[in-house]
PDB file of C-alpha atoms and ligand atoms in Angstrom:
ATOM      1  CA  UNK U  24     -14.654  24.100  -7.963  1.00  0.00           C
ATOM      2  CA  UNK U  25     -13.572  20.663  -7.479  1.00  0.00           C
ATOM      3  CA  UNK U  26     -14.601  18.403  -4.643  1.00  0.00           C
ATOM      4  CA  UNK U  27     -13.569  15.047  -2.713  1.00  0.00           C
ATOM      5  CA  UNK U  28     -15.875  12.954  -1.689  1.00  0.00           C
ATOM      6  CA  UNK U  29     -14.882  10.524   0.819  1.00  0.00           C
ATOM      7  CA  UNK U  30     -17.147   7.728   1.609  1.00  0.00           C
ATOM      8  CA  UNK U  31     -17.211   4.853   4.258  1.00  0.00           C
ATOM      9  CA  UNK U  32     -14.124   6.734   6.795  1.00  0.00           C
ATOM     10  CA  UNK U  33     -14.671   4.950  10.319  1.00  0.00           C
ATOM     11  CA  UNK U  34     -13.102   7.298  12.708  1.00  0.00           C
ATOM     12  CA  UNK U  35     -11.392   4.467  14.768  1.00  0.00           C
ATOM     13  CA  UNK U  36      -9.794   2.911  11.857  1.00  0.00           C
ATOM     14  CA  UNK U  37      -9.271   5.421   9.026  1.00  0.00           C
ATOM     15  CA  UNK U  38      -8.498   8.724  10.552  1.00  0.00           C
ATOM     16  CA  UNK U  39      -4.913   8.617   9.162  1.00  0.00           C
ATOM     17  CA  UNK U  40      -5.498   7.701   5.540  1.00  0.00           C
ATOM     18  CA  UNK U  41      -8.713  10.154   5.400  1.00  0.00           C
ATOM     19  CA  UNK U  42      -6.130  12.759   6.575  1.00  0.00           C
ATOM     20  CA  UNK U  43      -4.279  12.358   3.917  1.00  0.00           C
ATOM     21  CA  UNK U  44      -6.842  11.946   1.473  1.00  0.00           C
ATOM     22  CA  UNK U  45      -7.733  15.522   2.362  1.00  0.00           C
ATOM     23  CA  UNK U  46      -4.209  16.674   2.349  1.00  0.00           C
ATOM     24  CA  UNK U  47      -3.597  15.526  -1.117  1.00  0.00           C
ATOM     25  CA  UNK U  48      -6.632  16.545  -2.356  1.00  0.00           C
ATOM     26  CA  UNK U  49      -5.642  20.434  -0.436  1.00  0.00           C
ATOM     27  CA  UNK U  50      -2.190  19.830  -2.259  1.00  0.00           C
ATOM     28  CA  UNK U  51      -3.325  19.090  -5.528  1.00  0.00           C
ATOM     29  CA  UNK U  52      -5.598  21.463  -6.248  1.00  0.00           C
ATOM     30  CA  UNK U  53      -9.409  20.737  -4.446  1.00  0.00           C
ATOM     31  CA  UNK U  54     -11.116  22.840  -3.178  1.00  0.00           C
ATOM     32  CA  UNK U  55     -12.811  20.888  -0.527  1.00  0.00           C
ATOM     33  CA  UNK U  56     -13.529  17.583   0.990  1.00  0.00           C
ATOM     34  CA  UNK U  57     -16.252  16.281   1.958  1.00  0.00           C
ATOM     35  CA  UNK U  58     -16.422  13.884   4.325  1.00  0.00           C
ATOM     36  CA  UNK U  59     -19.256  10.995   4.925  1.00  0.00           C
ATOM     37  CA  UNK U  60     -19.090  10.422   8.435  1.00  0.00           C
ATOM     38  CA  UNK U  61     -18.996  13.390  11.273  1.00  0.00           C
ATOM     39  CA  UNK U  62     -15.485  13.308  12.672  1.00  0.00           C
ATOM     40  CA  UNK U  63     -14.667  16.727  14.300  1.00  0.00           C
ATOM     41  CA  UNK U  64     -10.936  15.444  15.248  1.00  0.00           C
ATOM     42  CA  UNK U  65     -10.689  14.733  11.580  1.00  0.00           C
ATOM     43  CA  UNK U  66     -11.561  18.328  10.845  1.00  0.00           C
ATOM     44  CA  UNK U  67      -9.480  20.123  13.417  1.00  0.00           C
ATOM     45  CA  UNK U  68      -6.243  18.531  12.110  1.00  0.00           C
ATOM     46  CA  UNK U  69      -7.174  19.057   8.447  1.00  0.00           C
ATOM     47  CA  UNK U  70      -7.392  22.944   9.308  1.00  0.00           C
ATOM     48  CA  UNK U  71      -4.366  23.053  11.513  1.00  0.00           C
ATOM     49  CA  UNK U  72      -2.558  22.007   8.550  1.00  0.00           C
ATOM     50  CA  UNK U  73      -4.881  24.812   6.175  1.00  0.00           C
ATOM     51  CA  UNK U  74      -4.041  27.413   9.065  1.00  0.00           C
ATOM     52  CA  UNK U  75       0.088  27.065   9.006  1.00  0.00           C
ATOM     53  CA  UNK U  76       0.299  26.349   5.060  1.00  0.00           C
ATOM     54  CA  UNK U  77      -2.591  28.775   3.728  1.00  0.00           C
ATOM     55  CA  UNK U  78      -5.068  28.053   1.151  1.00  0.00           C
ATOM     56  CA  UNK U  79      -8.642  28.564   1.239  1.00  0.00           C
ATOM     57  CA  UNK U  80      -9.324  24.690   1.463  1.00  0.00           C
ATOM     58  CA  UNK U  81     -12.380  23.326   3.066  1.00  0.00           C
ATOM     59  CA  UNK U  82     -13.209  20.035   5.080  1.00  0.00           C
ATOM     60  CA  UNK U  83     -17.119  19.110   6.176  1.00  0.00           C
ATOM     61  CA  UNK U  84     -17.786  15.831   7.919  1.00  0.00           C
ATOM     62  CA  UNK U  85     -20.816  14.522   8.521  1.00  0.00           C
ATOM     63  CA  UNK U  86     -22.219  15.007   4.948  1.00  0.00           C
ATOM     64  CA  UNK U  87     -25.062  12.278   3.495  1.00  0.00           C
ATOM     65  CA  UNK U  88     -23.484  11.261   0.552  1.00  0.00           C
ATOM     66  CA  UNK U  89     -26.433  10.360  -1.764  1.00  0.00           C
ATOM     67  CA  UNK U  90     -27.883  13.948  -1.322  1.00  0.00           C
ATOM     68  CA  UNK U  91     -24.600  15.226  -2.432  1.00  0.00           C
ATOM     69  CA  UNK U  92     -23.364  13.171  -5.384  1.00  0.00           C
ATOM     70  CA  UNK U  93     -27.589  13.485  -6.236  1.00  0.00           C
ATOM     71  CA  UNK U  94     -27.620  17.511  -5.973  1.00  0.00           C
ATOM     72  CA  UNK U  95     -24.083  17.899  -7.323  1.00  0.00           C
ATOM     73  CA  UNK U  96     -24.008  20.831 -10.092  1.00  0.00           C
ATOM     74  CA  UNK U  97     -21.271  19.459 -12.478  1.00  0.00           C
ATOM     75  CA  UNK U  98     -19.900  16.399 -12.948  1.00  0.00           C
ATOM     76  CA  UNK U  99     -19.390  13.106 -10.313  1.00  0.00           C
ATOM     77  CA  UNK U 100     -16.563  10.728 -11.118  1.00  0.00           C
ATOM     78  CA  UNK U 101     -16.470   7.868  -8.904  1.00  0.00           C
ATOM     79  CA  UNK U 102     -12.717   6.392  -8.538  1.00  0.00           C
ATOM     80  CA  UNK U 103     -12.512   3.035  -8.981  1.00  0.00           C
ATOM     81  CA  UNK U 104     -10.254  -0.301  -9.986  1.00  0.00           C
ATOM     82  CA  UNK U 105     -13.428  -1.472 -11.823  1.00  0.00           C
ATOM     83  CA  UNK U 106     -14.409   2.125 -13.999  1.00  0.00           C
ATOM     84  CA  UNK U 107     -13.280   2.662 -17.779  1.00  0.00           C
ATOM     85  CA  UNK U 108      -9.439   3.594 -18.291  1.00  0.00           C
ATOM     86  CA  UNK U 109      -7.945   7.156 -16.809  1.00  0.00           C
ATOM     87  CA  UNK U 110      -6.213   7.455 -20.417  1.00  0.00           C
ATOM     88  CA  UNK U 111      -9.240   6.796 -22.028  1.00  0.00           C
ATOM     89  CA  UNK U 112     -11.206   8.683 -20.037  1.00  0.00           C
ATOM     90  CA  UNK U 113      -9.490  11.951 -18.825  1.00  0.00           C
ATOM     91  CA  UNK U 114     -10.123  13.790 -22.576  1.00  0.00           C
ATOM     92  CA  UNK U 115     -13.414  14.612 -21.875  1.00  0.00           C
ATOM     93  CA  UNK U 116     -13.414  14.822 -18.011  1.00  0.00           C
ATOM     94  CA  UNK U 117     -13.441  18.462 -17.161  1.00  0.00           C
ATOM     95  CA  UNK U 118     -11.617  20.001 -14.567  1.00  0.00           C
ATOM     96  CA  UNK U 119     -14.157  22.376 -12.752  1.00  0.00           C
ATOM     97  CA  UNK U 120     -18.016  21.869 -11.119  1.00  0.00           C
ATOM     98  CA  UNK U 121     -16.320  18.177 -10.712  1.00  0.00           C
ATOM     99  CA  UNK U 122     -16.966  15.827  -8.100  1.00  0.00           C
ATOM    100  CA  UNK U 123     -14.196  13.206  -7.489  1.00  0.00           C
ATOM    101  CA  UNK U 124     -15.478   9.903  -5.135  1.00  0.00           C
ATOM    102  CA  UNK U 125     -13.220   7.669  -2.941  1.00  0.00           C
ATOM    103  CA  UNK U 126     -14.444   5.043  -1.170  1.00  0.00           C
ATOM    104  CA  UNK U 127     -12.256   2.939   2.086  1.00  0.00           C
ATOM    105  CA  UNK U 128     -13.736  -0.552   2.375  1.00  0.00           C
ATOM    106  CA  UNK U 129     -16.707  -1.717  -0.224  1.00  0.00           C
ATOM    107  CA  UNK U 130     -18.415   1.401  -2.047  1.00  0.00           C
ATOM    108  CA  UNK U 131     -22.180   0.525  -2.102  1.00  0.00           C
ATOM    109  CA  UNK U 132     -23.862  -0.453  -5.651  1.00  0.00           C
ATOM    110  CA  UNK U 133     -25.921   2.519  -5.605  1.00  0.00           C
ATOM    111  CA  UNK U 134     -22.618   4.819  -6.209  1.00  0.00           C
ATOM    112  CA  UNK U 135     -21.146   3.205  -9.544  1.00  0.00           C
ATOM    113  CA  UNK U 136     -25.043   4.084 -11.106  1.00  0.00           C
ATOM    114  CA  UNK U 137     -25.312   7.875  -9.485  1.00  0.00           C
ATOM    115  CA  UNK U 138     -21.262   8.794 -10.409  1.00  0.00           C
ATOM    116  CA  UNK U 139     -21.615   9.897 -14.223  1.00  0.00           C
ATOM    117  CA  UNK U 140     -18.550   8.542 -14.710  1.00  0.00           C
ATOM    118  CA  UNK U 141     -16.830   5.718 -13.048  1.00  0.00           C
ATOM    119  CA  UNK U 142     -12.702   5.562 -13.921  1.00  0.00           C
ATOM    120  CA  UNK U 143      -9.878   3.375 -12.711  1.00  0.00           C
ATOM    121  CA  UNK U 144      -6.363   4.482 -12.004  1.00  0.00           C
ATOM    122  CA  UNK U 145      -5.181   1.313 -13.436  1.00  0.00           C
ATOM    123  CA  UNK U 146      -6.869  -2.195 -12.841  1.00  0.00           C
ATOM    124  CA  UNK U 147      -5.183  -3.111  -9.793  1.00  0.00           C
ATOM    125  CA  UNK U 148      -6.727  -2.514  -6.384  1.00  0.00           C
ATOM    126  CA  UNK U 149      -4.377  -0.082  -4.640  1.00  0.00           C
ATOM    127  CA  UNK U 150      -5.133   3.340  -2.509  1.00  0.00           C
ATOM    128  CA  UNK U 151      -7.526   5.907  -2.463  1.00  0.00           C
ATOM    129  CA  UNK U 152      -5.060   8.288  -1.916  1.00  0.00           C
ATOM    130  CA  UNK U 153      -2.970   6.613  -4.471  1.00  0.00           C
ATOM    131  CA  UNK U 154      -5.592   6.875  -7.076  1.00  0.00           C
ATOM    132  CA  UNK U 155      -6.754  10.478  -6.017  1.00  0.00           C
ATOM    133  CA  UNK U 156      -3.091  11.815  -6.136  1.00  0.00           C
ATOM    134  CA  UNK U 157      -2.584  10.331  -9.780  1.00  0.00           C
ATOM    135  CA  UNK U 158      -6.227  11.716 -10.979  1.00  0.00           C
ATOM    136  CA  UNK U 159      -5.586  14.840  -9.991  1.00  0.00           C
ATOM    137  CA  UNK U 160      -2.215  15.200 -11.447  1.00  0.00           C
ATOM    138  CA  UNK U 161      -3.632  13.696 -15.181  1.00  0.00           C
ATOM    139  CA  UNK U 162      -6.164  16.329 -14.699  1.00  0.00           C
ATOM    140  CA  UNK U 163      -3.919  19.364 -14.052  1.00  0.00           C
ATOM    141  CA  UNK U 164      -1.425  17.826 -16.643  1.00  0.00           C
ATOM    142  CA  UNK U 165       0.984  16.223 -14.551  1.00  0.00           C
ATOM    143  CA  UNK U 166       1.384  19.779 -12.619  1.00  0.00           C
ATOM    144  CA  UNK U 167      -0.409  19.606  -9.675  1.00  0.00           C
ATOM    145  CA  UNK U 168       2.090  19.924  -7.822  1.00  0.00           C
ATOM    146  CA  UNK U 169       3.656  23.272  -8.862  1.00  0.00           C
ATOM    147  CA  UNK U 170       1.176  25.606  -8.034  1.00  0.00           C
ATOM    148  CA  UNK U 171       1.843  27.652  -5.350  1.00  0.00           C
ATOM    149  CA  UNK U 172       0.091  27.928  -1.864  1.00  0.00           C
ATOM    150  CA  UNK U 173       0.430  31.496   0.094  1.00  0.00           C
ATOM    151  CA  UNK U 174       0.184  30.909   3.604  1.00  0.00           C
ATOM    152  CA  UNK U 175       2.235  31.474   6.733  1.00  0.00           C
ATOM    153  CA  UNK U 176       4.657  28.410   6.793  1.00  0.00           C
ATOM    154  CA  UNK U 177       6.550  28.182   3.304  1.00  0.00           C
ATOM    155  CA  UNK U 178       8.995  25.714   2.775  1.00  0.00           C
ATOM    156  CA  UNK U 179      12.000  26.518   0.217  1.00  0.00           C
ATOM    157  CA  UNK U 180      13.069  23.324  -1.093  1.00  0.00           C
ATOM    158  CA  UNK U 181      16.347  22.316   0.085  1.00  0.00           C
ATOM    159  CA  UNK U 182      18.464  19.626  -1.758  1.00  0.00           C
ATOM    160  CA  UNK U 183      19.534  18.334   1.653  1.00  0.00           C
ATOM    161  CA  UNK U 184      17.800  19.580   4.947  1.00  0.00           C
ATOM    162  CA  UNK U 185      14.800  21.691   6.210  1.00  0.00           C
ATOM    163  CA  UNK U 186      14.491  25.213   5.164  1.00  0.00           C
ATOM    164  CA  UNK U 187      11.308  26.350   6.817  1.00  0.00           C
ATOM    165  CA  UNK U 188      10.076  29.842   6.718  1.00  0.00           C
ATOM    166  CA  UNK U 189       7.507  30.684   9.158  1.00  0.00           C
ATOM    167  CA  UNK U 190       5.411  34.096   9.034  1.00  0.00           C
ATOM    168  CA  UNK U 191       4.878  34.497  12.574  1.00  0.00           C
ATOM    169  CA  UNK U 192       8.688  34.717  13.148  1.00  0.00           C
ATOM    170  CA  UNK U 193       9.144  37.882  10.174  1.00  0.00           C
TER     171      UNK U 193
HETATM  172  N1  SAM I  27     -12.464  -3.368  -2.534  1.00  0.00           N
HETATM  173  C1  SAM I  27     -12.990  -2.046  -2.462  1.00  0.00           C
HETATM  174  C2  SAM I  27     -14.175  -1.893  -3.389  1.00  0.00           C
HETATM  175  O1  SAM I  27     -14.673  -2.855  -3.843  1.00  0.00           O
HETATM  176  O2  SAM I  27     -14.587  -0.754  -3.627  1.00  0.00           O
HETATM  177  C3  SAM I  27     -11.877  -1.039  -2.799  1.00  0.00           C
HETATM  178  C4  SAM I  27     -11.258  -0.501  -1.588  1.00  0.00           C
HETATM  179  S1  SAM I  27      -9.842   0.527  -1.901  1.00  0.00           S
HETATM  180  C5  SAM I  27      -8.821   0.146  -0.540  1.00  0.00           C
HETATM  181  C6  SAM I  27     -10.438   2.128  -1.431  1.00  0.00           C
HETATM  182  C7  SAM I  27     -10.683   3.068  -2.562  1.00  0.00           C
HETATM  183  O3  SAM I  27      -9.484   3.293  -3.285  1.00  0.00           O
HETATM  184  C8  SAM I  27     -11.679   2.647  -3.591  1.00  0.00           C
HETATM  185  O4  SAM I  27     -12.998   2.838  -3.166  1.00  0.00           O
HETATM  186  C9  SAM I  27     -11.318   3.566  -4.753  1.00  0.00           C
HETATM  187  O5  SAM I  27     -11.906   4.841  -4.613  1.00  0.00           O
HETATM  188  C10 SAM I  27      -9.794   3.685  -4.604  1.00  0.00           C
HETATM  189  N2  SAM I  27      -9.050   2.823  -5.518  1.00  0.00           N
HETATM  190  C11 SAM I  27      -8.305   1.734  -5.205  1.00  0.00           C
HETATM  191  N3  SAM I  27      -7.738   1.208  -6.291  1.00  0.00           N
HETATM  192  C12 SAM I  27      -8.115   1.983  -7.346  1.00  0.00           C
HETATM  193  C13 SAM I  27      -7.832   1.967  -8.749  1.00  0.00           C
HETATM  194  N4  SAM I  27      -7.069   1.052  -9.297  1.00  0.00           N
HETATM  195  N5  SAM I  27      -8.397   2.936  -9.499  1.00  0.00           N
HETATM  196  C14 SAM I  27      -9.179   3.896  -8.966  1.00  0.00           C
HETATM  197  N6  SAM I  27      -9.477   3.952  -7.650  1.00  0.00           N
HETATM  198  C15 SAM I  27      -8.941   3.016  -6.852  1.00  0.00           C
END
């Protein structure tokens, strides 16, 4: 099982980007994410998207971060510009009963000592979803991206256009 942990969203100002930290994490092979503050609006569009596309993912909100880095089974690795190299790193990171943290504006202290690990995607400050996306993929060995989803809406890729198939209408 592998789990995001999202710290610090602020519903007014980071609905979007915690969106899509939860649909890369769905798209790249979490199971779940878990989300720091309660935002219910956050959750309903998360599993509009699991309802059309399929998957079994799951998003909580509300959840108190220290208990859940603290009572994690597995491994925590914090994300961060700051943490030890992803190359460096990733050989002995493993890829279940793992616990990946994001942070939005400053992570407090307290995480970089609880996270067992803390790893940078690069030294240069960029995204959370950047830096999930690109952990992920390392992990999975660059194929994150391949595996397949069953659910009602399946796209067929297209070299130019929209082929959409949609289970409701077959
Ligand atoms: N200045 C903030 C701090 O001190 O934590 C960073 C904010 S950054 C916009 C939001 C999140 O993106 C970070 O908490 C971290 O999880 C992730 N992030 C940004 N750049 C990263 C990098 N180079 N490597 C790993 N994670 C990164």
């Amino acid at each position: 099982m592998i789990v995001v942990l999202r710290l610090g969203h602020r519903p007014d100002r980071d609905q979007r980007v915690t969106t899509h930290v939860a649909l890369t994490a769905r798209a790249l092979g979490a199971d779940e994410v878990w989300v720091s503050t309660k935002d219910l609006s956050l959750e309903r569009s998360v599993r509009g998207v699991v309802d059309r596309f399929g998957g079994g993912f799951v998003v909580k909100t509300g959840v108190d971060w220290r208990k859940a880095i603290r009572s994690w089974n597995g491994t925590v690795v914090h994300l961060t510009m700051y943490g030890e190299s992803l190359s460096q790193a990733l050989p002995t990171v493993p890829d279940d009963d793992l616990m990946i943290v994001v942070g939005a504006e400053k992570v407090p202290r307290e995480v970089y000592d609880l996270a067992h690990r803390n790893i940078s995607v690069g030294n240069q400050p960029h995204s959370e979803v950047a830096a999930l996306a690109i952990f992920l993929d390392r992990l999975k060995g660059g194929n994150a991206v391949e595996r397949d989803i069953e659910g009602r809406m399946k796209i067929i890729p297209n070299p130019r256009g929209k082929t959409v198939v949609d289970g409701r209408n077959g």
